[in-house]
């Protein structure tokens, strides 16, 4: 899960940015909303505020009167610090709870929207800090038009916040909002796509494989409860393709990408096939043992699919074991260089073979039981949410194998 800290000064467009990121699919946490809750009667901060600022900050409803409290701290840096020393730790604790809950719910991206993110020194709580920025003159013009307050009041609020230079120095991403809303949204979209590196386990088996012992639902639950660092997986069932199963609801429930492929058997060992369609499935017998690898590759190329020899460093069922007898096959471009089920020097053999023959490499766990999923994986810089997009990414050679992680 990736956590973005979104911040910005008054009238910077931070709230507009937050709404757009929510529309992009981010799980949103609003620190301002948490700030309202932190003072609720019964919470520790409520008692601290009353003890520090007096009983008169409590309204008729028994809750903190924020207007009365604001009057107590306005214009006094010392009193304001007293308040933030009470509020900020409570808000942070609630934000951590919300982030943890989002992780458990399967969120892939969380945005913590907090005007005081940097002032409160919360940047260590997030993976990236995104700052929405406008020049002070623009902020004043927008705030006066939007809120009906005078320039002096806006300037007073600006003076209590970090300046643009200070925010930029602490930012990972700076979103300039000096133009139109359309331009702002375009910049956000660009950063959203840039930040979405996707990690997929490209080699897994469920109970639909003859030796698989894992249910797909259990894979999903394991990934989320154990915080396995992958965004999804490809089910590569042995000697078949599962046209019937629809995992879209399960994928949505857990916030994962679940794709399907196959693992077939050739005279060079086992081969993963990505992008299986009914026309491709009819061109050769996926259940057959000892398929001709070069023919499989040709069929895949003709049907916009990709064939990838897997665990090539493994005795008997790996490609390297058959090179002496059959020679180097034509058409291979990618092999699996990291396999979660490898033993001894099998991955080293695969890696050396790939290096010697100029092949690219992917990673996959080859999981047959739940706890093995995500052991090895493959990173993609572009969105991959369908089998077609996976094939496109592999053919474009935009991926990187990730070695064993757990």
Coordinates of C-alpha atoms in Angstrom, one line a residue:
X1 CA 0.0 0.0 0.0
X2 CA 1.3 3.5 -0.9
X3 CA 0.5 6.5 1.3
X4 CA 0.5 10.0 -0.1
X5 CA 0.5 13.1 2.2
X6 CA -1.3 15.9 0.5
X7 CA -0.9 19.4 1.8
X8 CA -1.0 23.0 0.7
X9 CA -1.7 26.5 2.0
X10 CA -5.0 28.5 2.0
X11 CA -6.7 28.6 -1.4
X12 CA -4.0 26.5 -3.0
X13 CA -6.5 24.0 -4.4
X14 CA -5.6 21.2 -2.0
X15 CA -9.3 20.2 -1.5
X16 CA -9.9 20.1 -5.3
X17 CA -6.8 17.9 -5.6
X18 CA -8.1 15.7 -2.8
X19 CA -11.5 15.2 -4.6
X20 CA -9.8 14.3 -7.8
X21 CA -7.5 11.8 -6.2
X22 CA -10.5 10.2 -4.6
X23 CA -12.1 9.9 -8.0
X24 CA -8.9 8.2 -9.2
X25 CA -9.5 5.5 -6.6
X26 CA -7.4 6.7 -3.6
X27 CA -8.7 6.0 -0.1
X28 CA -9.0 9.4 1.5
X29 CA -8.3 10.4 5.1
X30 CA -9.1 14.0 5.9
X31 CA -7.1 15.4 8.9
X32 CA -9.4 18.3 9.2
X33 CA -12.3 15.9 9.8
X34 CA -10.2 14.0 12.4
X35 CA -9.4 17.4 13.9
X36 CA -13.1 17.9 14.6
X37 CA -13.4 14.5 16.2
X38 CA -10.3 14.9 18.4
X39 CA -12.1 17.3 20.6
X40 CA -15.2 15.3 21.1
X41 CA -16.4 14.9 24.7
X42 CA -15.0 11.8 26.2
X43 CA -11.7 12.0 24.4
X44 CA -8.5 12.9 26.1
X45 CA -8.0 16.0 24.1
X46 CA -11.4 17.3 25.2
X47 CA -10.3 17.2 28.9
X48 CA -6.9 18.8 28.0
X49 CA -8.5 21.6 26.1
X50 CA -10.9 22.4 28.9
X51 CA -8.2 22.3 31.5
X52 CA -5.9 24.5 29.4
X53 CA -8.4 27.1 28.0
X54 CA -11.2 27.1 30.5
X55 CA -14.8 25.9 30.8
X56 CA -16.1 28.6 28.6
X57 CA -14.8 26.9 25.5
X58 CA -17.6 24.2 26.0
X59 CA -20.8 25.0 24.2
X60 CA -24.4 24.4 25.2
X61 CA -24.2 21.0 23.5
X62 CA -21.4 19.8 25.7
X63 CA -18.9 19.9 22.9
X64 CA -16.0 22.2 22.3
X65 CA -17.1 25.5 20.7
X66 CA -14.5 25.8 18.0
X67 CA -15.3 29.5 17.5
X68 CA -14.8 30.2 21.2
X69 CA -11.6 28.1 21.2
X70 CA -10.3 30.0 18.2
X71 CA -10.9 33.3 20.0
X72 CA -8.6 32.0 22.8
X73 CA -5.7 31.3 20.5
X74 CA -6.0 33.9 17.8
X75 CA -3.0 36.2 17.7
X76 CA -1.1 34.3 20.3
X77 CA 1.6 32.0 19.0
X78 CA 2.1 30.6 22.5
X79 CA -1.6 29.8 23.0
X80 CA -1.8 28.3 19.5
X81 CA 1.2 26.0 20.3
X82 CA -0.6 24.9 23.4
X83 CA -3.6 23.9 21.3
X84 CA -1.6 22.1 18.6
X85 CA 0.4 20.3 21.2
X86 CA -2.9 18.8 22.4
X87 CA -4.6 18.3 19.1
X88 CA -1.9 17.1 16.7
X89 CA -0.9 13.9 18.6
X90 CA -4.6 12.9 18.8
X91 CA -5.1 13.6 15.1
X92 CA -2.0 11.6 14.2
X93 CA -3.1 8.6 16.3
X94 CA -6.5 8.6 14.6
X95 CA -4.8 9.0 11.2
X96 CA -2.6 6.0 11.9
X97 CA -5.7 4.0 12.8
X98 CA -7.4 5.0 9.6
X99 CA -4.3 4.0 7.6
X100 CA -4.1 0.7 9.3
X101 CA -7.8 0.0 8.6
X102 CA -7.4 1.0 4.9
X103 CA -4.5 -1.5 4.6
X104 CA -6.7 -4.2 6.1
X105 CA -9.5 -3.3 3.7
X106 CA -7.1 -3.8 0.8
X107 CA -6.6 -0.2 -0.3
X108 CA -3.7 0.2 -2.7
X109 CA -3.3 4.0 -2.4
X110 CA -4.2 6.2 0.7
X111 CA -4.1 10.0 0.6
X112 CA -3.8 11.7 4.0
X113 CA -5.0 15.3 3.3
X114 CA -3.6 17.6 6.0
X115 CA -3.0 21.3 5.8
X116 CA -0.6 21.0 8.8
X117 CA 1.2 17.9 7.5
X118 CA 4.6 19.6 7.4
X119 CA 4.1 21.9 10.3
X120 CA 3.2 18.9 12.5
X121 CA 6.2 16.9 11.1
X122 CA 4.1 14.0 9.8
X123 CA 6.0 13.5 6.6
X124 CA 7.6 10.3 8.1
X125 CA 4.1 8.8 8.2
X126 CA 3.7 8.8 4.4
X127 CA 5.6 7.5 1.4
X128 CA 5.5 10.8 -0.6
X129 CA 4.6 14.4 0.3
X130 CA 2.6 16.1 -2.4
X131 CA 2.4 19.9 -2.1
X132 CA -0.2 21.9 -4.0
X133 CA 1.2 25.4 -4.4
X134 CA 0.1 28.8 -5.7
X135 CA 1.8 32.2 -5.4
X136 CA 0.6 34.3 -2.3
X137 CA -1.1 36.9 -4.6
X138 CA -3.1 34.2 -6.3
X139 CA -4.1 32.6 -2.9
X140 CA -5.2 36.0 -1.6
X141 CA -7.3 36.7 -4.7
X142 CA -9.0 33.3 -4.7
X143 CA -9.6 33.3 -0.9
X144 CA -11.2 36.8 -0.9
X145 CA -13.5 35.8 -3.8
X146 CA -14.4 32.4 -2.4
X147 CA -14.8 33.2 1.3
X148 CA -15.7 36.9 1.3
X149 CA -13.0 37.9 3.7
X150 CA -10.6 40.8 3.2
X151 CA -7.0 40.6 2.1
X152 CA -5.6 41.4 5.5
X153 CA -7.4 38.4 7.0
X154 CA -6.1 36.1 4.3
X155 CA -2.6 37.4 4.7
X156 CA -2.8 36.9 8.4
X157 CA -3.6 33.2 7.8
X158 CA -0.8 32.9 5.3
X159 CA 1.7 34.3 7.8
X160 CA 0.9 31.6 10.2
X161 CA 1.7 28.8 7.7
X162 CA 4.9 27.6 6.1
X163 CA 5.9 29.5 3.1
X164 CA 6.1 28.0 -0.4
X165 CA 9.8 27.7 -0.3
X166 CA 9.7 25.8 3.0
X167 CA 7.0 23.4 1.6
X168 CA 8.8 22.8 -1.6
X169 CA 12.0 21.9 0.3
X170 CA 10.1 19.1 2.1
X171 CA 8.1 17.9 -0.9
X172 CA 8.5 14.9 -3.1
X173 CA 6.0 16.2 -5.6
X174 CA 5.1 19.8 -6.2
X175 CA 1.8 20.5 -8.0
X176 CA 1.7 24.1 -9.4
X177 CA -1.9 25.3 -9.4
X178 CA -1.3 28.7 -10.8
X179 CA -3.4 28.0 -13.8
X180 CA -6.9 26.6 -14.5
X181 CA -8.6 23.7 -12.8
X182 CA -8.2 21.6 -16.0
X183 CA -4.4 22.2 -15.8
X184 CA -4.4 21.2 -12.1
X185 CA -6.3 17.9 -12.8
X186 CA -3.9 17.1 -15.7
X187 CA -0.9 17.5 -13.5
X188 CA -2.5 15.3 -10.8
X189 CA -3.3 12.6 -13.4
X190 CA 0.3 12.7 -14.6
X191 CA 1.6 12.3 -11.0
X192 CA -0.9 9.6 -10.3
X193 CA 0.2 7.5 -13.2
X194 CA 3.9 8.1 -12.4
X195 CA 3.5 7.0 -8.9
X196 CA 1.6 3.8 -9.7
X197 CA 4.4 1.3 -10.0
X198 CA 2.6 -2.1 -10.0
X199 CA 4.0 -5.3 -8.6
X200 CA 2.5 -8.6 -9.8
X201 CA 3.3 -12.2 -9.0
X202 CA 3.3 -13.6 -12.5
X203 CA 3.3 -17.3 -11.5
X204 CA 0.8 -18.8 -9.1
X205 CA -1.4 -21.9 -8.9
X206 CA -4.8 -22.5 -7.2
X207 CA -6.7 -25.7 -6.4
X208 CA -7.6 -25.8 -10.1
X209 CA -4.1 -27.0 -10.8
X210 CA -3.7 -30.7 -10.0
X211 CA -1.0 -30.0 -7.4
X212 CA -2.3 -26.7 -6.1
X213 CA -3.6 -26.4 -2.5
X214 CA -4.6 -22.8 -2.4
X215 CA -8.0 -21.1 -2.9
X216 CA -7.9 -17.8 -4.7
X217 CA -9.8 -16.2 -1.9
X218 CA -7.2 -17.4 0.6
X219 CA -4.4 -15.9 -1.5
X220 CA -6.2 -12.5 -1.3
X221 CA -6.7 -12.7 2.4
X222 CA -3.1 -13.7 3.0
X223 CA -1.8 -10.9 0.9
X224 CA -3.8 -8.3 2.9
X225 CA -3.4 -9.7 6.4
X226 CA 0.3 -10.3 6.0
X227 CA 0.9 -7.1 4.0
X228 CA 2.6 -9.0 1.2
X229 CA 4.1 -6.3 -1.1
X230 CA 2.3 -7.1 -4.3
X231 CA -0.6 -5.5 -6.1
X232 CA -1.9 -8.7 -7.6
X233 CA -1.1 -12.0 -9.2
X234 CA -1.6 -14.2 -12.3
X235 CA -3.1 -17.6 -12.0
X236 CA -1.1 -19.9 -14.3
X237 CA -2.9 -23.2 -13.9
X238 CA -1.1 -26.3 -15.2
X239 CA -2.0 -27.5 -18.7
X240 CA -5.3 -25.6 -19.0
X241 CA -6.8 -22.2 -19.1
X242 CA -9.7 -21.4 -16.8
X243 CA -12.2 -19.5 -19.0
X244 CA -15.1 -20.0 -16.5
X245 CA -14.0 -18.4 -13.3
X246 CA -14.6 -14.7 -12.8
X247 CA -12.5 -13.1 -10.0
X248 CA -13.5 -9.5 -10.6
X249 CA -15.6 -9.3 -7.4
X250 CA -12.9 -10.8 -5.3
X251 CA -10.3 -8.5 -6.9
X252 CA -12.5 -5.5 -6.1
X253 CA -13.1 -6.6 -2.6
X254 CA -9.4 -6.9 -1.8
X255 CA -8.1 -4.1 -4.0
X256 CA -6.0 -6.5 -6.0
X257 CA -5.4 -7.3 -9.7
X258 CA -6.2 -10.9 -10.4
X259 CA -5.4 -12.2 -13.9
X260 CA -5.2 -15.6 -15.6
X261 CA -2.7 -17.4 -17.7
X262 CA -1.5 -20.9 -18.1
X263 CA 1.6 -23.2 -17.6
X264 CA 2.1 -25.7 -20.4
X265 CA 4.8 -28.4 -20.9
X266 CA 7.2 -28.5 -23.8
X267 CA 10.3 -30.5 -24.8
X268 CA 12.3 -27.6 -23.2
X269 CA 10.4 -27.8 -19.9
X270 CA 7.5 -25.7 -18.5
X271 CA 6.4 -22.5 -20.1
X272 CA 4.0 -19.7 -18.9
X273 CA 1.5 -18.4 -21.4
X274 CA 0.0 -14.9 -20.9
X275 CA -2.8 -13.5 -23.0
X276 CA -4.7 -16.8 -23.6
X277 CA -7.8 -16.4 -25.7
X278 CA -10.2 -18.9 -27.1
X279 CA -8.7 -18.7 -30.6
X280 CA -5.2 -19.4 -29.2
X281 CA -6.6 -22.2 -27.0
X282 CA -7.9 -23.9 -30.1
X283 CA -4.5 -23.9 -31.9
X284 CA -2.8 -26.5 -29.7
X285 CA -3.6 -28.9 -26.9
X286 CA -2.7 -27.1 -23.6
X287 CA -3.1 -30.4 -21.8
X288 CA -0.5 -32.2 -23.9
X289 CA 3.0 -33.0 -22.5
X290 CA 6.0 -32.4 -24.6
X291 CA 4.6 -29.6 -26.8
X292 CA 7.1 -28.1 -29.3
X293 CA 8.3 -24.9 -27.7
X294 CA 9.0 -23.0 -31.0
X295 CA 5.5 -23.9 -32.2
X296 CA 4.0 -22.6 -28.9
X297 CA 5.9 -19.4 -29.3
X298 CA 4.7 -19.0 -32.9
X299 CA 1.1 -19.6 -32.0
X300 CA 1.4 -17.1 -29.1
X301 CA 2.9 -14.5 -31.4
X302 CA 0.1 -15.0 -33.9
X303 CA -2.6 -14.5 -31.3
X304 CA -1.0 -11.5 -29.4
X305 CA 0.1 -13.6 -26.5
X306 CA 3.5 -14.2 -24.8
X307 CA 5.3 -17.4 -23.9
X308 CA 7.8 -17.4 -21.1
X309 CA 9.9 -20.4 -20.1
X310 CA 9.6 -20.7 -16.3
X311 CA 12.0 -21.9 -13.7
X312 CA 14.6 -22.5 -16.5
X313 CA 17.3 -23.4 -14.1
X314 CA 15.4 -26.4 -12.6
X315 CA 16.5 -29.9 -13.5
X316 CA 14.2 -31.8 -16.0
X317 CA 11.4 -29.2 -16.1
X318 CA 13.6 -26.2 -16.8
X319 CA 14.9 -24.9 -20.2
X320 CA 18.6 -25.0 -19.3
X321 CA 18.4 -28.8 -18.8
X322 CA 17.5 -29.3 -22.5
X323 CA 19.8 -26.9 -24.3
X324 CA 22.5 -29.5 -24.8
X325 CA 20.1 -31.9 -26.4
X326 CA 17.9 -29.5 -28.4
X327 CA 20.0 -26.4 -28.9
X328 CA 18.8 -22.8 -28.3
X329 CA 15.1 -22.4 -29.3
X330 CA 14.1 -19.7 -31.6
X331 CA 11.7 -17.0 -30.5
X332 CA 12.4 -16.8 -26.8
X333 CA 12.7 -13.3 -25.5
X334 CA 11.7 -13.5 -21.8
X335 CA 12.4 -16.2 -19.2
X336 CA 11.5 -16.5 -15.5
X337 CA 14.8 -15.6 -13.7
X338 CA 13.4 -15.5 -10.2
X339 CA 11.1 -18.4 -9.0
X340 CA 9.8 -18.6 -5.4
X341 CA 10.1 -22.4 -5.5
X342 CA 13.7 -22.5 -6.6
X343 CA 16.2 -24.5 -4.6
X344 CA 20.0 -24.3 -4.5
X345 CA 21.5 -22.5 -7.5
X346 CA 18.4 -22.8 -9.8
X347 CA 17.8 -19.1 -10.0
X348 CA 21.6 -18.5 -10.5
X349 CA 21.5 -20.9 -13.4
X350 CA 18.5 -19.2 -14.8
X351 CA 20.0 -15.8 -14.4
X352 CA 23.3 -16.8 -16.1
X353 CA 21.4 -18.5 -19.0
X354 CA 19.4 -15.3 -19.5
X355 CA 22.6 -13.2 -19.4
X356 CA 24.4 -15.5 -21.9
X357 CA 21.5 -15.6 -24.3
X358 CA 20.3 -12.0 -24.0
X359 CA 16.9 -12.8 -22.5
X360 CA 14.9 -10.5 -20.3
X361 CA 13.7 -11.8 -16.9
X362 CA 10.5 -11.9 -14.9
X363 CA 9.8 -13.1 -11.4
X364 CA 7.0 -15.2 -9.9
X365 CA 6.4 -17.2 -6.8
X366 CA 5.3 -20.5 -8.4
X367 CA 3.1 -20.7 -5.3
X368 CA 1.0 -23.8 -4.8
X369 CA 0.2 -23.0 -1.1
X370 CA -1.0 -19.7 0.3
X371 CA 2.0 -18.7 2.3
X372 CA 4.3 -18.8 -0.8
X373 CA 2.5 -16.1 -2.8
X374 CA 4.6 -13.0 -3.5
X375 CA 8.0 -14.7 -2.8
X376 CA 9.1 -13.4 -6.2
X377 CA 7.4 -10.9 -8.4
X378 CA 7.7 -8.4 -11.3
X379 CA 7.4 -4.7 -11.3
X380 CA 5.6 -2.6 -14.0
X381 CA 5.9 1.2 -14.3
X382 CA 2.6 1.3 -16.2
X383 CA -0.9 0.2 -15.2
X384 CA -1.6 -3.5 -15.7
X385 CA -5.2 -4.4 -14.9
X386 CA -6.1 -6.8 -17.7
X387 CA -4.4 -9.7 -19.5
X388 CA -4.2 -7.6 -22.6
X389 CA -2.3 -4.9 -20.7
X390 CA 0.0 -7.5 -19.2
X391 CA 0.9 -8.8 -22.7
X392 CA 1.4 -5.2 -23.9
X393 CA 3.8 -4.5 -21.0
X394 CA 5.8 -7.7 -21.6
X395 CA 6.1 -7.0 -25.3
X396 CA 7.1 -3.4 -24.7
X397 CA 9.8 -4.8 -22.3
X398 CA 8.6 -2.4 -19.5
X399 CA 9.1 -4.5 -16.4
X400 CA 11.7 -5.6 -13.9
X401 CA 12.0 -8.9 -12.0
X402 CA 12.0 -8.7 -8.2
X403 CA 14.0 -11.4 -6.4
X404 CA 12.8 -13.4 -3.4
X405 CA 11.2 -11.2 -0.8
X406 CA 10.1 -13.5 2.1

